[in-house]
Amino acid sequence: DRAQQWAVVEDAGRLRDALGVALPVGIPEVFTEPVPDPLGDLVRRHARTHGPFTAADVAARLGLGVAVVLQTLERLEGARLVVRGRLRPESIGGTGDDWCDAEVLRVLRRRSLAALRAEVEPVPAETLGVFLPRWQGLGALRGTDGLLRVVEQLSGAAVPASALETLVLPSRVTDYTPTMLDELTTTGEVVWCGHAALPGSGGGDGLVSLHLAEWAPLTLPDPGPAPEAGLHATLLDLLDGSGGYFLPRLAERAGADVRPTLEALWDLVWSGHVTNDGLGSLRARLGAGGGAHRAPRAPARARPVGRGRFAGLRPPVSPDTTLRGGAGRWSALPAREADPTRRAHALARVLLDRHGVLTRAVAPAEGVAGSFRAVYRVLSELEATGAARRGYFVEHLGGSQFALPGAVDQLRTDGQDRERALEAAAARGLRRAPGGGLAPAPGDPMLDDPVLDDPVPGGTRPARGGPRPGAVLLAATDPANPYGAALPWPARPSAVGPGAATTPTVAAHSGGGAAPTDRAVTGADTSRGHRPGRKAGAVVVLSDGDLALYVERGGRSVLSFVDGPRLAEASAELVRAVRAGRLGKVVVQRVDGVEALAGAGTTATSADDAVRALLDAGFRATPRGLRAA
């Protein structure tokens, strides 16, 4: 027996015409007049007063066949009054064919997003120093497949060419060799693009980015103005639409000597018009000096192209054909995608994939400050579709933060790892060492800490209580370094020297106008021009997410931001990088704004602590300064 049901009298006519209900005597005629769509009204009322439902649910409630209800729902769907799809997970009764009123679904989505935002407690800003290196897979990838993943994640990120194969790629792909990247570029899977030549490098070093060839039209930066006349315009016309040329043939077609042709090609490279099918020309251009990041490289061997059994059948080969940086096949970069909407979508997805947690603060460092408004609109759409989440994930970075769902969970985990590491360091029973530094008390287990003695870069052994972030060395311009981008440069523990400035400043990038700018240096020591910045040639050492050391190009100046065992660990990581050949020769002349050898060990200053840490880690005093041995 069916249960007795009640209805408002205003529905008398709908119930009679839609369901065949016999009406009781005495209902006023005004309530029994016919309506245009009685069954549609009843079904839509059910939709407006329920969450996602199935056609069978409505059929059971109204006592109708499922086919009749389904036909009515499809009619309402055509009028955009209800929506259909996989609206509920199977765990709560979802069938993959649910229906819901359009307005009810919008309310549910707004409330669900609000609940997701409210459940995330923000982590300290310094957690990004742990999260970003892990998110970008530092030390976790191997082989060509791993390198492809790195290229995908770093698509469009401009880094100094001298740091690309010495710091950026080897830090992510543990078995990286230059032949791996050559394989990907010569087979056409990866292309590289120049952004700008770096001042002071003699035109040999510059900012470059890698791109997956399939998506290059969407991720390549806008090129500089196209030349209208002269050799540059002739070369660009020859390369556009062609499969590429080797340097001698290109010079011959252009009617120019090889030397000016090569210089014009590199001008077109740095303006974003031309590329090469390999990295050999770029490596040769850097030369044995290594560019801004002076890691030693084997000099490229120049081969005159005219040698061979038929050399006597053509005019003598000019010595210009042996110029460095001219090897490989030169070609024009792919045409950029003309649709700004598609480019904005691609940029938003690349930035979100690269950073995991994306804020407006990274826009200047990524060189997209002028287009971030379009990126923001795309991120909002991704949130509406569930592909991204918006909330307050990291302290002090504003409320408009977007993150991938998996990044939020990892950010929490990394915050907990960092907190445990800091608590363990605070509980180690440190005592004040002679001269003001911090040292472990006698018998303290820190003296035998395996992390400090770990020969693996980054201190990858687990510490007590769980995995410890440890020390990580990065190029200052590496996208995995949050300082100067998402985070401002931190204040040093103490200012050095009279008149040390404490007002915020902005560090200039040595990459010229095309390079990103830094976030403000909050309270950093700016005396005598020593201040951190995302400069080509500089490196940073992060310790448990905090900035520990900032090393200027060639090690001329070192700034310390931590003390005690973390300073010792960061110094040891710096020495490991030098000994591994990743930084080349490093001679430290100034530490925290003072001469490295001036009164070392005689005063209780932060510079004295840093000098002692460097000496203990393996630096040796020389007449020029402290040199890593």
XYZ file of C-alpha atoms in Angstrom:
629
model
C 0.000 0.000 0.000
C 1.259 3.427 -0.872
C 1.594 5.924 1.944
C -0.859 8.784 2.093
C 0.562 11.931 0.467
C -0.339 15.564 0.816
C -0.285 18.329 -1.799
C -0.939 22.042 -1.833
C -4.230 22.970 -3.389
C -2.508 25.157 -5.974
C -1.187 21.918 -7.591
C -4.632 20.371 -8.034
C -4.748 20.966 -11.785
C -1.124 19.759 -12.282
C -1.724 16.544 -10.342
C -4.911 15.821 -12.276
C -3.428 16.464 -15.737
C 0.050 14.969 -15.138
C -0.684 11.998 -12.885
C -4.420 11.397 -13.343
C -5.235 12.088 -9.689
C -8.976 12.218 -8.903
C -9.613 15.543 -7.234
C -11.960 15.811 -4.241
C -15.204 17.730 -4.586
C -15.228 21.380 -3.573
C -11.881 22.637 -4.911
C -12.304 26.154 -6.309
C -12.170 26.358 -10.089
C -9.228 28.781 -10.017
C -7.000 25.904 -8.782
C -8.149 23.402 -11.373
C -7.465 25.374 -14.518
C -5.106 23.616 -17.005
C -1.398 24.669 -17.131
C 0.931 24.435 -20.182
C 3.299 21.760 -18.814
C 1.946 20.060 -15.700
C 4.434 17.147 -15.612
C 7.367 19.453 -16.345
C 6.338 21.672 -13.420
C 6.229 18.712 -11.004
C 9.562 17.289 -12.167
C 11.291 20.663 -11.987
C 9.921 21.279 -8.500
C 11.485 17.991 -7.438
C 14.780 19.108 -8.966
C 14.694 22.499 -7.214
C 14.142 20.901 -3.806
C 16.667 18.046 -4.058
C 20.319 17.538 -4.694
C 21.526 15.282 -7.533
C 18.993 12.548 -8.286
C 18.226 9.886 -10.874
C 15.244 9.564 -13.189
C 14.239 6.453 -11.247
C 13.997 8.513 -8.037
C 11.488 10.907 -9.611
C 9.556 8.073 -11.253
C 9.169 6.297 -7.902
C 8.022 9.476 -6.172
C 5.410 10.372 -8.807
C 4.335 6.847 -9.627
C 5.304 7.099 -13.299
C 7.417 5.091 -15.673
C 11.111 5.913 -15.905
C 10.867 6.529 -19.651
C 8.157 9.165 -19.153
C 10.226 11.005 -16.522
C 13.398 10.717 -18.623
C 11.663 12.312 -21.590
C 10.557 15.223 -19.406
C 14.053 15.676 -17.936
C 15.599 15.757 -21.401
C 13.141 18.456 -22.371
C 14.133 20.502 -19.315
C 17.793 19.897 -20.124
C 17.255 21.347 -23.577
C 15.865 24.469 -21.928
C 18.987 24.578 -19.670
C 16.891 24.242 -16.539
C 18.534 20.996 -15.369
C 21.953 19.440 -16.003
C 23.005 15.841 -16.442
C 26.256 14.010 -15.760
C 28.480 12.309 -13.171
C 27.540 14.559 -10.264
C 28.088 12.224 -7.297
C 30.798 9.708 -6.433
C 29.776 6.073 -6.349
C 30.427 5.974 -2.605
C 27.293 8.064 -1.981
C 25.062 6.542 -4.610
C 26.275 8.128 -7.818
C 25.442 6.217 -10.989
C 27.231 8.388 -13.548
C 23.843 9.515 -14.908
C 22.604 11.994 -12.301
C 20.336 14.987 -12.778
C 20.264 18.270 -10.879
C 18.654 21.674 -11.134
C 21.134 24.129 -12.641
C 20.815 26.671 -9.824
C 21.013 23.972 -7.121
C 24.232 22.713 -8.702
C 25.722 26.225 -8.653
C 24.888 26.554 -4.958
C 26.412 23.163 -4.188
C 29.575 24.079 -6.072
C 29.945 27.417 -4.259
C 29.477 25.798 -0.873
C 31.849 22.949 -1.698
C 34.573 25.371 -2.789
C 34.050 27.439 0.350
C 34.386 24.317 2.486
C 37.584 23.284 0.700
C 39.088 26.736 1.203
C 38.188 26.810 4.878
C 39.670 23.417 5.690
C 43.237 24.408 4.684
C 45.303 26.045 7.425
C 48.066 28.152 5.871
C 51.657 27.010 6.296
C 54.576 29.358 7.038
C 55.922 31.084 3.951
C 59.341 29.434 4.341
C 57.700 26.060 3.675
C 57.882 26.971 -0.012
C 61.645 26.520 0.306
C 60.989 22.837 1.029
C 57.946 22.405 -1.196
C 59.229 23.864 -4.472
C 62.418 21.746 -4.784
C 60.422 18.613 -3.974
C 57.543 19.566 -6.259
C 59.946 20.103 -9.139
C 61.537 16.711 -8.511
C 65.051 17.721 -7.454
C 67.091 14.532 -7.299
C 64.062 12.341 -8.012
C 64.115 11.856 -11.806
C 66.235 9.705 -14.083
C 66.822 9.089 -17.770
C 65.371 10.671 -20.876
C 61.810 10.285 -19.629
C 62.711 12.200 -16.499
C 64.339 14.920 -18.600
C 61.192 15.210 -20.719
C 59.182 15.713 -17.543
C 61.578 18.476 -16.482
C 61.252 20.187 -19.878
C 57.474 19.959 -19.638
C 57.449 21.529 -16.169
C 59.996 24.239 -16.983
C 58.537 25.160 -20.392
C 59.138 28.855 -20.920
C 61.188 29.380 -17.734
C 64.174 31.573 -18.653
C 67.435 30.549 -16.961
C 71.051 31.431 -17.777
C 72.488 29.098 -20.379
C 75.555 28.640 -18.182
C 73.353 27.296 -15.372
C 71.108 25.085 -17.500
C 73.434 22.067 -17.740
C 75.499 22.667 -14.619
C 72.831 23.358 -11.986
C 69.236 23.349 -13.242
C 68.992 20.044 -15.131
C 71.541 17.968 -13.118
C 69.804 18.913 -9.858
C 66.596 17.308 -11.133
C 67.824 14.418 -13.301
C 70.369 12.498 -11.246
C 72.049 10.803 -14.221
C 71.902 13.815 -16.545
C 74.418 14.063 -19.371
C 74.459 16.599 -22.233
C 73.877 13.794 -24.745
C 70.408 13.254 -23.259
C 69.315 16.779 -24.169
C 71.049 16.540 -27.543
C 69.027 13.411 -28.261
C 65.760 15.215 -27.555
C 66.640 18.306 -29.598
C 68.042 16.499 -32.632
C 64.981 14.216 -32.811
C 62.681 17.243 -32.709
C 61.016 16.524 -29.372
C 62.454 19.597 -27.638
C 63.343 23.074 -28.884
C 65.232 25.827 -27.104
C 64.727 29.564 -27.325
C 66.904 32.527 -26.443
C 65.431 35.397 -24.435
C 68.250 37.922 -24.019
C 72.028 38.066 -23.916
C 73.475 38.642 -20.455
C 75.502 41.834 -20.018
C 79.155 41.256 -19.257
C 79.255 37.826 -20.894
C 80.645 39.031 -24.217
C 77.526 37.740 -25.952
C 78.319 34.168 -24.987
C 75.822 33.714 -22.164
C 72.140 34.537 -22.093
C 68.736 33.553 -20.854
C 67.292 30.469 -22.564
C 64.229 28.295 -22.144
C 63.288 24.762 -23.177
C 59.973 23.743 -24.745
C 58.256 20.576 -25.861
C 58.115 20.905 -29.642
C 54.479 19.814 -29.759
C 53.364 22.704 -27.560
C 56.054 25.241 -28.454
C 53.659 27.608 -30.328
C 51.733 27.986 -27.060
C 54.663 28.286 -24.635
C 57.298 30.230 -26.598
C 57.694 33.876 -25.535
C 56.814 36.662 -27.909
C 59.837 37.443 -30.117
C 61.494 40.803 -30.400
C 60.785 43.118 -33.337
C 61.561 41.453 -36.654
C 64.391 43.084 -38.602
C 63.211 44.949 -41.691
C 66.436 45.147 -43.675
C 70.043 44.115 -43.735
C 71.696 40.775 -43.116
C 69.406 39.955 -40.172
C 66.294 40.300 -42.339
C 67.870 38.258 -45.134
C 68.741 35.409 -42.759
C 65.286 35.404 -41.226
C 63.660 35.269 -44.667
C 65.875 32.331 -45.645
C 65.098 30.402 -42.459
C 61.341 31.037 -42.412
C 59.579 28.123 -44.014
C 62.773 26.137 -44.628
C 64.022 23.034 -42.903
C 67.105 24.863 -41.713
C 70.634 25.465 -42.944
C 74.150 24.739 -41.778
C 76.229 27.860 -41.287
C 78.406 27.721 -44.476
C 75.407 27.120 -46.739
C 73.391 29.835 -44.987
C 76.230 32.346 -45.360
C 76.519 31.422 -49.043
C 72.788 31.895 -49.645
C 72.852 35.218 -47.796
C 75.868 36.418 -49.795
C 77.852 37.225 -46.649
C 80.974 36.032 -44.890
C 80.672 33.400 -42.203
C 81.722 35.610 -39.283
C 79.073 38.351 -39.700
C 76.508 35.673 -40.550
C 77.188 33.887 -37.270
C 76.995 37.101 -35.252
C 73.699 37.998 -36.921
C 72.359 34.513 -36.168
C 73.121 34.933 -32.488
C 71.438 38.332 -32.496
C 68.347 36.582 -33.878
C 68.701 33.837 -31.249
C 68.679 36.325 -28.356
C 65.676 38.136 -29.865
C 63.665 34.901 -29.960
C 63.541 34.329 -33.732
C 66.086 31.578 -34.429
C 67.190 28.334 -32.785
C 69.555 25.449 -33.460
C 68.864 21.724 -33.653
C 71.298 21.049 -30.814
C 72.885 22.617 -27.756
C 76.420 22.185 -29.076
C 76.501 25.674 -30.573
C 75.326 27.183 -27.280
C 77.930 25.248 -25.297
C 80.651 26.350 -27.691
C 79.438 29.944 -27.431
C 79.791 29.781 -23.660
C 83.387 28.648 -24.133
C 85.661 27.111 -21.553
C 84.935 29.934 -19.087
C 81.386 28.785 -18.515
C 79.571 32.139 -18.731
C 77.968 33.612 -15.628
C 78.108 30.225 -13.884
C 81.769 29.436 -14.393
C 81.689 25.667 -14.166
C 84.530 24.232 -16.276
C 83.542 22.816 -19.645
C 85.539 20.924 -22.211
C 86.203 23.322 -25.090
C 84.418 22.465 -28.304
C 86.704 21.391 -31.146
C 86.306 23.548 -34.220
C 86.430 21.678 -37.527
C 86.919 23.487 -40.860
C 84.028 22.381 -43.028
C 86.064 22.499 -46.249
C 88.389 19.584 -45.495
C 88.017 16.393 -47.473
C 88.933 14.805 -50.761
C 86.976 17.413 -52.730
C 88.399 20.434 -50.907
C 90.513 21.406 -53.922
C 87.462 21.768 -56.174
C 86.183 24.869 -54.375
C 87.778 28.133 -53.206
C 89.923 27.937 -50.061
C 87.916 27.815 -46.870
C 87.999 30.998 -44.856
C 89.255 30.709 -41.270
C 85.859 32.103 -40.266
C 84.345 28.648 -40.796
C 86.102 27.509 -37.609
C 84.267 30.031 -35.403
C 82.879 28.644 -32.191
C 79.117 28.543 -31.808
C 78.298 27.899 -35.430
C 77.788 24.138 -35.455
C 74.478 22.450 -36.084
C 71.500 23.286 -38.249
C 69.955 26.742 -37.839
C 66.215 27.225 -38.249
C 63.436 29.647 -37.384
C 61.431 29.016 -34.246
C 57.796 27.922 -34.753
C 55.220 30.635 -35.267
C 53.505 31.638 -32.031
C 49.850 30.815 -31.424
C 47.809 33.829 -32.493
C 44.809 33.170 -30.212
C 45.458 35.006 -26.894
C 42.903 32.853 -25.083
C 44.707 29.639 -25.961
C 48.037 31.158 -24.945
C 46.596 32.310 -21.620
C 45.249 28.821 -20.920
C 48.603 27.239 -21.747
C 50.496 29.759 -19.610
C 48.179 29.250 -16.632
C 48.541 25.468 -16.782
C 52.329 25.624 -17.169
C 52.716 28.021 -14.233
C 50.421 25.919 -12.072
C 52.323 22.759 -12.962
C 55.667 24.438 -12.286
C 54.831 26.069 -8.955
C 52.112 23.814 -7.559
C 50.880 26.750 -5.475
C 50.620 29.868 -7.624
C 50.348 33.478 -6.453
C 50.520 36.812 -8.195
C 53.905 37.429 -6.561
C 55.672 35.052 -8.983
C 54.498 36.954 -12.059
C 57.470 39.402 -12.226
C 60.001 36.586 -11.750
C 58.305 34.591 -14.515
C 58.223 37.638 -16.783
C 54.416 37.558 -17.094
C 53.433 40.530 -14.938
C 51.668 42.182 -17.870
C 49.575 39.132 -18.740
C 48.743 37.808 -15.289
C 45.213 39.222 -15.400
C 44.359 36.824 -18.238
C 46.076 34.008 -16.317
C 43.977 34.827 -13.248
C 40.759 34.465 -15.240
C 41.895 31.055 -16.488
C 42.779 29.976 -12.948
C 39.297 30.976 -11.792
C 37.792 28.810 -14.528
C 40.029 25.899 -13.502
C 38.744 26.283 -9.960
C 35.147 26.180 -11.170
C 35.830 22.903 -12.989
C 37.656 21.354 -10.028
C 41.062 21.290 -11.774
C 42.511 23.779 -9.263
C 41.724 25.029 -5.776
C 41.742 28.572 -4.459
C 42.470 29.392 -0.854
C 44.896 30.788 1.693
C 47.546 28.061 1.570
C 50.716 30.005 2.427
C 50.936 32.768 4.998
C 51.534 36.381 3.943
C 51.061 35.744 0.218
C 47.522 37.119 -0.108
C 44.192 35.375 -0.390
C 44.192 34.751 -4.150
C 46.324 31.611 -4.179
C 45.655 28.761 -6.582
C 46.950 25.226 -6.176
C 46.659 21.821 -7.754
C 44.766 19.425 -5.459
C 47.823 17.198 -4.950
C 50.027 20.199 -4.194
C 47.938 21.172 -1.171
C 48.493 17.796 0.487
C 52.214 17.857 -0.276
C 52.480 21.412 1.039
C 51.034 20.267 4.361
C 53.424 17.323 4.518
C 56.416 19.518 3.721
C 55.333 21.986 6.390
C 55.233 19.197 8.951
C 58.672 17.912 7.863
C 60.123 21.401 8.201
C 58.557 21.911 11.610
C 59.983 18.623 12.876
C 63.428 19.533 11.551
C 63.372 22.918 13.276
C 62.146 21.411 16.544
C 64.885 18.787 16.417
C 67.510 21.477 15.852
C 66.155 23.535 18.754
C 66.230 20.506 21.071
C 69.857 19.598 20.386
C 71.236 21.430 23.414
C 73.390 24.010 21.650
C 75.969 25.978 23.599
C 77.665 29.280 22.736
C 81.037 28.659 21.127
C 84.086 30.896 21.650
C 83.695 33.967 19.467
C 79.895 33.977 19.657
C 79.069 31.088 17.348
C 76.828 28.152 18.178
C 78.251 24.685 18.704
C 76.909 21.384 20.029
C 77.410 20.688 23.682
C 79.930 17.928 24.528
C 78.343 14.543 24.068
C 75.506 15.965 21.987
C 74.380 13.443 19.337
C 74.550 16.230 16.763
C 78.309 15.656 16.666
C 77.563 12.365 14.933
C 74.608 13.647 12.924
C 74.523 11.577 9.715
C 72.956 14.461 7.799
C 76.041 16.656 8.255
C 78.291 13.824 7.092
C 76.006 12.607 4.332
C 77.987 12.567 1.063
C 74.794 12.746 -0.974
C 73.992 16.339 -2.009
C 70.965 17.687 -0.223
C 71.273 15.512 2.881
C 68.804 12.893 1.704
C 69.175 10.539 4.632
C 66.168 10.577 6.970
C 66.714 12.311 10.285
C 65.112 11.505 13.592
C 61.335 11.724 13.542
C 60.888 11.571 9.782
C 62.376 12.762 6.482
C 64.385 15.959 6.801
C 64.518 18.552 4.014
C 68.244 19.193 4.545
C 70.388 21.560 2.462
C 69.781 22.209 -1.246
C 72.005 24.264 -3.560
C 70.316 26.052 -6.465
C 71.056 28.731 -8.999
C 69.536 31.968 -7.728
C 67.480 32.132 -10.939
C 66.227 28.539 -10.645
C 62.393 28.349 -10.598
C 62.738 26.038 -7.567
C 64.151 28.961 -5.542
C 61.193 30.848 -4.034
C 63.251 33.772 -2.734
C 63.067 36.897 -4.830
C 59.951 35.499 -6.535
C 57.080 34.171 -4.400
C 58.924 35.232 -1.228
C 60.938 38.381 -0.515
C 64.588 38.007 0.363
C 64.735 37.545 4.141
C 66.432 39.795 6.650
C 69.889 38.751 7.777
C 70.340 37.935 11.477
C 72.317 41.161 11.963
C 73.542 44.039 9.856
C 77.267 44.425 9.353
C 79.238 47.623 9.361
C 78.274 51.195 10.134
C 75.277 52.603 8.431
C 73.908 49.247 7.333
C 70.634 49.887 5.590
C 67.450 48.239 6.762
C 64.988 49.755 4.330
C 63.496 47.503 1.678
C 65.314 47.544 -1.654
C 64.872 45.835 -4.982
C 67.786 43.874 -6.432
C 68.392 44.341 -10.139
C 68.748 41.292 -12.346
C 71.861 41.146 -14.451
C 69.872 39.843 -17.379
C 68.866 43.274 -18.685
C 65.396 44.447 -19.553
C 64.095 41.021 -20.565
C 64.885 39.491 -17.200
C 62.465 39.305 -14.279
C 62.718 41.561 -11.258
C 63.121 40.567 -7.638
C 60.757 41.013 -4.781
C 61.818 43.470 -2.106
C 64.744 42.606 0.119
C 63.144 42.912 3.535
C 65.625 44.286 5.981
C 68.611 42.750 4.209
C 72.098 44.140 4.636
C 72.558 46.544 1.756
C 75.800 48.108 2.999
C 78.585 48.378 0.433
C 76.330 46.998 -2.305
C 76.021 43.502 -0.850
C 72.463 42.309 -1.250
C 70.843 39.171 -2.630
C 69.075 39.043 -5.975
C 68.028 36.626 -8.691
C 71.217 37.340 -10.620
C 72.917 35.201 -13.229
C 75.962 33.515 -11.695
C 74.685 33.649 -8.119
C 73.680 30.554 -6.153
C 71.676 30.002 -2.982
C 71.768 27.253 -0.391
C 68.463 26.476 1.324
C 68.379 24.740 4.696
C 65.054 23.250 5.783
C 63.364 25.753 3.480
C 65.145 28.823 4.875
C 67.683 30.792 2.899
C 71.020 29.819 4.478
C 73.681 31.189 2.106
C 73.686 33.552 -0.839
C 76.836 33.285 -2.964
C 77.514 35.929 -5.574
C 78.998 35.123 -8.956
C 82.372 33.402 -8.553
C 81.988 33.429 -4.777
C 83.303 36.963 -4.442
C 80.811 37.671 -1.691
C 78.830 35.399 0.618
C 75.853 36.397 2.750
C 74.701 34.144 5.596
C 71.133 34.031 6.912
C 71.252 31.208 9.483
C 73.680 30.148 12.181
C 74.707 27.107 14.146
C 74.522 23.628 12.658
C 72.384 24.732 9.719
C 75.099 27.186 8.677
C 77.651 24.358 8.906
C 75.427 22.105 6.826
C 74.901 24.783 4.165
C 78.657 25.430 3.993
C 79.290 21.708 3.546
C 76.765 21.618 0.697
C 78.549 24.537 -0.978
C 81.884 22.711 -0.756
C 80.335 19.527 -2.177
C 79.059 21.471 -5.199
C 82.489 22.981 -5.823
C 84.216 19.616 -5.551
C 81.664 18.062 -7.891
C 82.532 20.657 -10.548
C 79.113 22.318 -10.543
C 80.377 25.804 -9.640
C 83.937 25.967 -10.898
C 86.496 27.901 -8.896
C 85.077 29.729 -5.871
C 87.189 32.268 -3.980
C 85.321 34.078 -1.194
C 86.622 37.601 -0.655
C 83.874 39.077 1.510
C 81.550 37.467 4.042
C 78.508 39.350 5.310
C 79.940 42.611 4.039
C 83.442 42.418 5.559
C 86.735 41.071 4.299
C 86.791 37.293 4.671
C 90.263 37.269 6.283
C 89.978 40.466 8.299
C 90.140 39.399 11.926
C 88.587 36.002 11.329
C 88.125 34.234 14.618
C 88.762 37.298 16.764
C 85.338 38.948 16.980
C 81.887 37.673 17.828
C 80.089 38.634 14.604
C 77.890 36.793 12.171
C 80.679 37.155 9.600
C 83.079 35.413 11.974
C 80.609 32.555 12.434
C 80.195 32.220 8.664
C 83.974 32.284 8.055
C 84.487 29.594 10.667
C 81.738 27.459 9.101
C 83.315 27.795 5.650
C 86.768 26.873 6.988
C 85.368 23.861 8.852
C 83.540 22.743 5.709
C 86.683 22.656 3.577
C 87.587 26.179 2.501
C 91.225 27.197 2.854
C 92.714 30.634 3.457
C 94.701 32.039 0.522
C 96.100 35.527 -0.118
C 93.060 36.267 -2.306
C 90.471 34.950 0.125
C 88.831 31.666 1.127
C 89.101 29.036 -1.567
C 87.232 25.731 -1.605
C 89.717 22.864 -1.535
